[in-house]
C-alpha cells in the first residue's frame, strides 16, 4: 500500500467511517446488504430456529446480495437495548416478545399477556393472523418500525422451588417477569412480588435468590437451563408468550424492490415455519425438563386451573389502563373468551 493510501485508511479508521460509506456507488452496490437480527433466546427454540430459517432463505434466494447475521442469546443486546438499537439503526431486525412493546409506546400489545384468554393456538391465531393483529402491527409505524409478522412460542408455565398447585402457593414469592404492566398486575393478583429483569439475567437471579420463581413457555425454560435452578415447573399455562418480527422502517422501505419482495416471501415462509414447530418444541422441552431429573413437572387438574383463573380475574379490569376496553372486548368476542363467566 502506498503511504498516502495508508494515511487515508488510518484517517478513516480514526473517524469511525466504515469503508462502505465512502466507496463509489458501483463498488458499494456489490457489497451485500447486511441485516443484523438480534434476539435473546437460544438457537434451538421456535424463535431461534425461525431466525436461522429466514437467514437461509434470504441468503440463498438473493444469491448473496443479502447477508443475515443472527445474534442469539442476547449476544449483541439485552431486552431493552435491542429495541433502542433497532430505532437507531444499529440492528435491522428483531423479534421481541409481545410483552416488551410497552416501552416502545405500544402498550396495546400487552393484551397478549392477559391471563387465560387463549385456550390454544387456534384461538391465538384468530388474533395474530386476523385483522386485530394486523391493526396492532400498524401502530408501530409512527415509531419508525414496521411489524412484519407474528411468530408463535407458547403457553407459559410457572416455576418455583415448590409446586404451585394453588395461587396461594405463590404468595410472597419474588417472581421474575418481562416488562409488561399486565404481567405485573397478574403477579400481584396472586400475591406474588413481580420483578422485571432482562431475560439474560434470569438464570443467575434464580440461582442467587434475587427472585424465587418465573414464568415462561417450556422451550425457554429448558434451553436457558432454568430447570437447574428451579425445583418445580407447574403447568399453569396461564398466559401466552410470542413475538412480533419488527424492522427499522426506513431501512426496510429503502431496500431495492426486488430484494424486498424476496425478503417478504422469506419472512412469510419463516413465519409458517416458526408456527409449525412451536407446539412440538414446547412439548419436547417439557419432556426434556422432566428427564433432567432436576425439576419436577407438576400438572394441574381442571378444578385447580379454575382457581388460578379466578385469582387472576381482577386483571381484566385493571388492564383497561393499558389496553382499551373496546379492543379487549373485540379480542374476547373473536376468540369466544368470556371473563364474566369465571
Ligand atoms: C422473556 O424475556 O422471558 C422472553 O421474552 C424471552 C423470549 O424472547 O422468548
Coordinates of C-alpha atoms and ligand atoms in Angstrom, one line a residue:
X1 CA 0.0 0.0 0.0
X2 CA 1.3 3.5 -0.9
X3 CA 2.0 5.7 2.1
X4 CA -0.7 8.2 1.0
X5 CA -3.4 5.4 0.9
X6 CA -2.3 4.1 4.3
X7 CA -2.7 7.6 5.7
X8 CA -6.2 7.9 4.3
X9 CA -7.1 4.5 5.6
X10 CA -5.9 5.4 9.1
X11 CA -7.8 8.6 9.0
X12 CA -11.0 6.8 8.1
X13 CA -10.5 4.3 10.9
X14 CA -9.9 7.1 13.3
X15 CA -13.1 8.9 12.3
X16 CA -15.0 5.7 12.6
X17 CA -16.2 5.9 9.0
X18 CA -16.8 2.5 7.5
X19 CA -15.2 1.9 4.1
X20 CA -18.6 1.2 2.5
X21 CA -19.8 4.7 3.2
X22 CA -17.0 6.3 1.2
X23 CA -16.9 3.8 -1.7
X24 CA -18.3 4.8 -5.1
X25 CA -22.0 3.7 -5.6
X26 CA -20.8 1.0 -8.1
X27 CA -18.4 -0.6 -5.6
X28 CA -21.0 -0.2 -2.8
X29 CA -23.7 -1.9 -4.9
X30 CA -21.5 -5.1 -4.8
X31 CA -21.4 -5.1 -1.0
X32 CA -24.1 -7.4 0.4
X33 CA -26.9 -5.7 2.3
X34 CA -26.4 -6.8 5.9
X35 CA -29.4 -7.5 8.1
X36 CA -28.4 -7.8 11.8
X37 CA -31.1 -9.9 13.6
X38 CA -30.6 -9.7 17.3
X39 CA -32.6 -11.8 19.7
X40 CA -32.4 -13.0 23.3
X41 CA -33.2 -16.7 23.2
X42 CA -31.3 -19.9 22.3
X43 CA -31.0 -21.0 18.7
X44 CA -32.9 -24.2 19.4
X45 CA -36.2 -22.5 20.3
X46 CA -39.0 -21.6 17.9
X47 CA -37.8 -18.0 17.5
X48 CA -34.1 -19.1 17.3
X49 CA -34.8 -21.7 14.6
X50 CA -37.1 -19.4 12.6
X51 CA -34.4 -16.7 12.6
X52 CA -32.0 -19.2 11.1
X53 CA -34.6 -20.3 8.6
X54 CA -35.1 -16.7 7.5
X55 CA -31.3 -16.3 7.1
X56 CA -31.1 -19.4 5.0
X57 CA -33.9 -18.4 2.7
X58 CA -32.9 -14.8 2.4
X59 CA -29.3 -15.5 1.6
X60 CA -30.0 -18.3 -0.9
X61 CA -32.7 -16.5 -2.8
X62 CA -30.9 -13.2 -3.1
X63 CA -27.8 -15.2 -4.1
X64 CA -25.7 -13.4 -1.6
X65 CA -26.9 -9.9 -2.1
X66 CA -28.3 -10.1 1.4
X67 CA -26.4 -11.3 4.4
X68 CA -28.4 -12.0 7.6
X69 CA -26.3 -12.0 10.7
X70 CA -28.3 -13.7 13.5
X71 CA -27.1 -12.9 17.1
X72 CA -28.9 -15.2 19.6
X73 CA -28.9 -15.4 23.4
X74 CA -28.6 -11.6 24.0
X75 CA -25.0 -11.7 22.5
X76 CA -25.4 -8.3 21.0
X77 CA -28.1 -6.6 23.0
X78 CA -30.4 -7.4 26.0
X79 CA -34.1 -6.8 26.0
X80 CA -34.4 -3.0 26.3
X81 CA -31.2 -2.2 24.5
X82 CA -32.2 -4.2 21.4
X83 CA -35.3 -2.0 20.8
X84 CA -33.2 1.1 21.1
X85 CA -30.6 -0.4 18.7
X86 CA -33.4 -1.0 16.1
X87 CA -34.6 2.5 16.3
X88 CA -31.1 3.8 16.0
X89 CA -30.4 1.5 13.0
X90 CA -27.6 -0.5 14.8
X91 CA -29.6 -3.6 14.1
X92 CA -32.2 -4.1 11.4
X93 CA -34.4 -6.9 12.6
X94 CA -35.7 -8.2 16.0
X95 CA -38.5 -10.4 17.3
X96 CA -39.2 -9.2 20.8
X97 CA -41.8 -10.9 22.9
X98 CA -45.2 -9.1 22.7
X99 CA -44.8 -8.3 26.4
X100 CA -41.9 -6.0 25.6
X101 CA -43.6 -3.4 23.4
X102 CA -44.8 -1.1 26.2
X103 CA -41.5 0.8 26.4
X104 CA -41.9 1.5 22.7
X105 CA -45.1 3.3 23.4
X106 CA -47.3 0.4 22.0
X107 CA -48.8 -0.8 25.2
X108 CA -51.8 -2.3 23.5
X109 CA -49.6 -5.3 22.7
X110 CA -49.8 -6.2 26.4
X111 CA -53.3 -7.6 25.6
X112 CA -51.5 -10.8 24.7
X113 CA -50.4 -11.0 28.4
X114 CA -53.9 -11.2 29.7
X115 CA -54.3 -14.4 31.7
X116 CA -56.1 -17.4 30.2
X117 CA -57.5 -15.6 27.1
X118 CA -56.4 -18.2 24.6
X119 CA -57.2 -21.9 25.2
X120 CA -55.0 -23.0 22.3
X121 CA -53.0 -21.9 19.3
X122 CA -56.1 -21.9 17.1
X123 CA -57.7 -19.2 19.2
X124 CA -54.5 -17.2 19.3
X125 CA -54.2 -17.3 15.5
X126 CA -57.6 -15.7 15.2
X127 CA -55.9 -12.6 16.6
X128 CA -52.4 -12.9 15.3
X129 CA -53.4 -13.9 11.8
X130 CA -56.6 -11.7 11.7
X131 CA -57.5 -8.0 11.4
X132 CA -56.7 -7.2 15.1
X133 CA -53.2 -8.5 14.8
X134 CA -52.7 -6.5 11.6
X135 CA -54.0 -3.3 13.0
X136 CA -51.8 -3.7 16.1
X137 CA -48.7 -4.0 13.9
X138 CA -49.8 -0.9 12.1
X139 CA -49.5 1.1 15.3
X140 CA -45.7 0.6 15.2
X141 CA -45.2 2.7 12.1
X142 CA -45.3 6.0 13.9
X143 CA -42.4 4.8 16.0
X144 CA -40.3 4.2 12.8
X145 CA -40.9 0.5 13.0
X146 CA -42.6 -2.0 10.6
X147 CA -44.2 -5.1 12.0
X148 CA -43.7 -7.9 9.6
X149 CA -45.2 -11.0 11.3
X150 CA -46.2 -12.8 14.5
X151 CA -44.1 -15.8 15.4
X152 CA -45.5 -18.3 17.9
X153 CA -43.8 -19.5 21.0
X154 CA -46.2 -21.0 23.6
X155 CA -48.2 -21.1 26.8
X156 CA -46.4 -20.2 30.0
X157 CA -45.8 -22.4 33.0
X158 CA -44.8 -21.0 36.4
X159 CA -41.7 -22.3 38.2
X160 CA -40.5 -22.0 41.8
X161 CA -38.8 -24.2 44.3
X162 CA -42.2 -25.5 45.4
X163 CA -45.1 -26.8 43.5
X164 CA -47.7 -24.1 42.7
X165 CA -50.8 -26.1 42.9
X166 CA -52.9 -23.2 44.1
X167 CA -52.4 -19.5 43.6
X168 CA -52.0 -19.2 47.4
X169 CA -48.7 -21.2 46.9
X170 CA -47.3 -18.2 45.0
X171 CA -48.0 -15.7 47.8
X172 CA -44.9 -13.7 48.8
X173 CA -42.7 -15.3 46.0
X174 CA -40.5 -12.9 44.1
X175 CA -41.4 -13.7 40.5
X176 CA -39.3 -12.5 37.5
X177 CA -41.5 -11.0 34.8
X178 CA -40.9 -9.3 31.4
X179 CA -41.5 -5.5 31.3
X180 CA -45.3 -5.7 30.7
X181 CA -47.5 -3.9 33.3
X182 CA -50.2 -6.5 32.8
X183 CA -47.8 -9.2 33.9
X184 CA -47.1 -7.1 36.9
X185 CA -50.9 -7.0 37.7
X186 CA -51.2 -10.7 37.2
X187 CA -48.4 -11.5 39.7
X188 CA -49.9 -9.0 42.3
X189 CA -53.3 -10.6 41.8
X190 CA -51.9 -13.9 43.2
X191 CA -50.0 -12.1 46.0
X192 CA -46.5 -12.6 44.4
X193 CA -44.0 -9.8 44.1
X194 CA -43.1 -9.1 40.5
X195 CA -39.7 -8.1 39.4
X196 CA -38.8 -7.0 35.9
X197 CA -35.4 -8.5 34.7
X198 CA -33.8 -8.9 31.3
X199 CA -34.1 -12.4 30.0
X200 CA -30.4 -12.9 30.0
X201 CA -30.3 -12.2 33.8
X202 CA -32.9 -14.7 34.9
X203 CA -30.7 -17.8 35.4
X204 CA -28.4 -16.0 37.7
X205 CA -31.2 -14.3 39.5
X206 CA -32.9 -17.6 40.2
X207 CA -29.6 -19.2 41.2
X208 CA -28.7 -16.4 43.7
X209 CA -32.2 -16.0 45.0
X210 CA -32.7 -12.4 43.7
X211 CA -36.0 -14.0 42.5
X212 CA -37.6 -17.3 43.6
X213 CA -39.7 -18.0 40.6
X214 CA -40.5 -17.2 37.0
X215 CA -42.9 -17.8 34.1
X216 CA -42.1 -18.8 30.6
X217 CA -43.0 -21.4 28.0
X218 CA -41.1 -24.7 28.4
X219 CA -38.9 -24.1 25.4
X220 CA -37.3 -21.1 27.1
X221 CA -37.3 -22.8 30.5
X222 CA -35.4 -25.7 29.1
X223 CA -33.0 -24.0 26.8
X224 CA -32.0 -21.4 29.4
X225 CA -31.5 -24.3 31.8
X226 CA -33.8 -22.9 34.4
X227 CA -34.5 -26.5 35.5
X228 CA -31.1 -26.5 37.1
X229 CA -32.1 -23.7 39.5
X230 CA -35.8 -24.3 40.0
X231 CA -37.2 -27.5 41.6
X232 CA -40.8 -27.4 40.1
X233 CA -42.3 -26.3 36.9
X234 CA -46.1 -26.1 37.3
X235 CA -48.2 -26.4 34.2
X236 CA -50.3 -23.3 34.9
X237 CA -50.5 -22.4 31.2
X238 CA -51.8 -19.1 32.4
X239 CA -50.8 -16.9 29.5
X240 CA -49.2 -16.8 26.1
X241 CA -45.7 -15.7 25.1
X242 CA -45.0 -15.0 21.4
X243 CA -43.3 -12.5 19.2
X244 CA -43.6 -9.8 16.6
X245 CA -40.9 -9.6 14.0
X246 CA -40.0 -6.0 13.5
X247 CA -37.7 -4.0 11.3
X248 CA -36.4 -0.5 11.0
X249 CA -39.0 1.2 8.7
X250 CA -36.5 3.4 6.9
X251 CA -34.2 0.5 6.2
X252 CA -36.9 -1.9 5.0
X253 CA -38.6 0.7 2.8
X254 CA -35.2 1.7 1.3
X255 CA -34.4 -1.8 0.1
X256 CA -34.3 -2.4 -3.7
X257 CA -37.9 -3.6 -4.6
X258 CA -36.7 -6.9 -6.0
X259 CA -34.8 -7.7 -2.8
X260 CA -37.7 -6.6 -0.6
X261 CA -40.1 -8.9 -2.5
X262 CA -37.8 -11.9 -1.9
X263 CA -37.4 -11.0 1.8
X264 CA -41.1 -10.6 2.3
X265 CA -41.7 -14.0 0.9
X266 CA -38.8 -15.5 3.0
X267 CA -40.5 -13.9 6.0
X268 CA -43.9 -15.4 5.2
X269 CA -42.3 -18.8 4.9
X270 CA -40.2 -18.4 8.1
X271 CA -43.4 -17.4 9.9
X272 CA -45.1 -20.6 8.8
X273 CA -42.0 -22.5 9.9
X274 CA -42.0 -20.9 13.4
X275 CA -45.7 -21.5 13.8
X276 CA -45.4 -25.1 12.7
X277 CA -42.6 -26.0 15.2
X278 CA -43.7 -24.0 18.3
X279 CA -46.2 -26.5 19.8
X280 CA -43.9 -29.5 19.4
X281 CA -40.8 -27.6 20.6
X282 CA -42.7 -26.8 23.8
X283 CA -43.9 -30.4 24.3
X284 CA -40.4 -31.7 23.7
X285 CA -39.0 -29.2 26.1
X286 CA -41.4 -30.2 28.8
X287 CA -40.3 -33.8 28.3
X288 CA -36.7 -32.8 28.5
X289 CA -37.2 -30.9 31.8
X290 CA -38.9 -34.0 33.2
X291 CA -36.0 -36.2 32.0
X292 CA -33.4 -33.8 33.5
X293 CA -34.3 -35.3 36.9
X294 CA -33.6 -31.9 38.4
X295 CA -37.0 -30.3 38.2
X296 CA -40.4 -31.9 38.7
X297 CA -43.2 -31.0 36.2
X298 CA -46.4 -30.6 38.1
X299 CA -49.8 -31.0 36.3
X300 CA -52.9 -29.2 37.4
X301 CA -56.4 -30.6 37.5
X302 CA -59.3 -28.7 35.8
X303 CA -60.5 -27.6 39.3
X304 CA -57.0 -26.4 40.2
X305 CA -56.7 -24.4 37.0
X306 CA -60.1 -22.8 37.6
X307 CA -58.8 -21.5 41.0
X308 CA -55.9 -19.9 39.1
X309 CA -58.2 -18.3 36.6
X310 CA -60.4 -16.9 39.4
X311 CA -57.4 -15.5 41.3
X312 CA -56.2 -13.6 38.2
X313 CA -59.7 -12.4 37.1
X314 CA -59.2 -8.8 38.6
X315 CA -56.6 -8.3 35.9
X316 CA -59.1 -7.9 33.1
X317 CA -60.5 -4.7 34.7
X318 CA -57.1 -3.3 35.8
X319 CA -55.7 -3.9 32.3
X320 CA -58.0 -1.3 30.9
X321 CA -55.4 1.3 31.9
X322 CA -53.1 -0.4 29.3
X323 CA -55.4 -1.8 26.6
X324 CA -58.6 0.0 25.5
X325 CA -61.7 -1.9 26.8
X326 CA -63.2 -1.9 23.3
X327 CA -60.1 -3.7 21.9
X328 CA -60.2 -6.2 24.7
X329 CA -63.9 -6.9 24.1
X330 CA -63.2 -7.3 20.4
X331 CA -60.5 -9.9 21.2
X332 CA -62.8 -11.7 23.6
X333 CA -65.6 -11.7 21.0
X334 CA -63.3 -13.1 18.3
X335 CA -62.0 -16.0 20.4
X336 CA -65.1 -16.7 22.5
X337 CA -63.5 -15.9 25.9
X338 CA -65.8 -14.5 28.5
X339 CA -64.2 -13.2 31.6
X340 CA -67.5 -12.7 33.3
X341 CA -68.1 -16.4 33.3
X342 CA -65.1 -17.2 35.5
Ligands
LIG1 C1 -38.6 -13.4 28.3 O1 -37.9 -12.3 28.5 O2 -38.9 -14.2 29.1 C2 -38.9 -13.7 26.8 O3 -39.3 -12.6 26.2 C3 -37.8 -14.3 26.1 C4 -38.1 -14.5 24.7 O4 -37.8 -13.7 23.8 O5 -38.7 -15.5 24.4

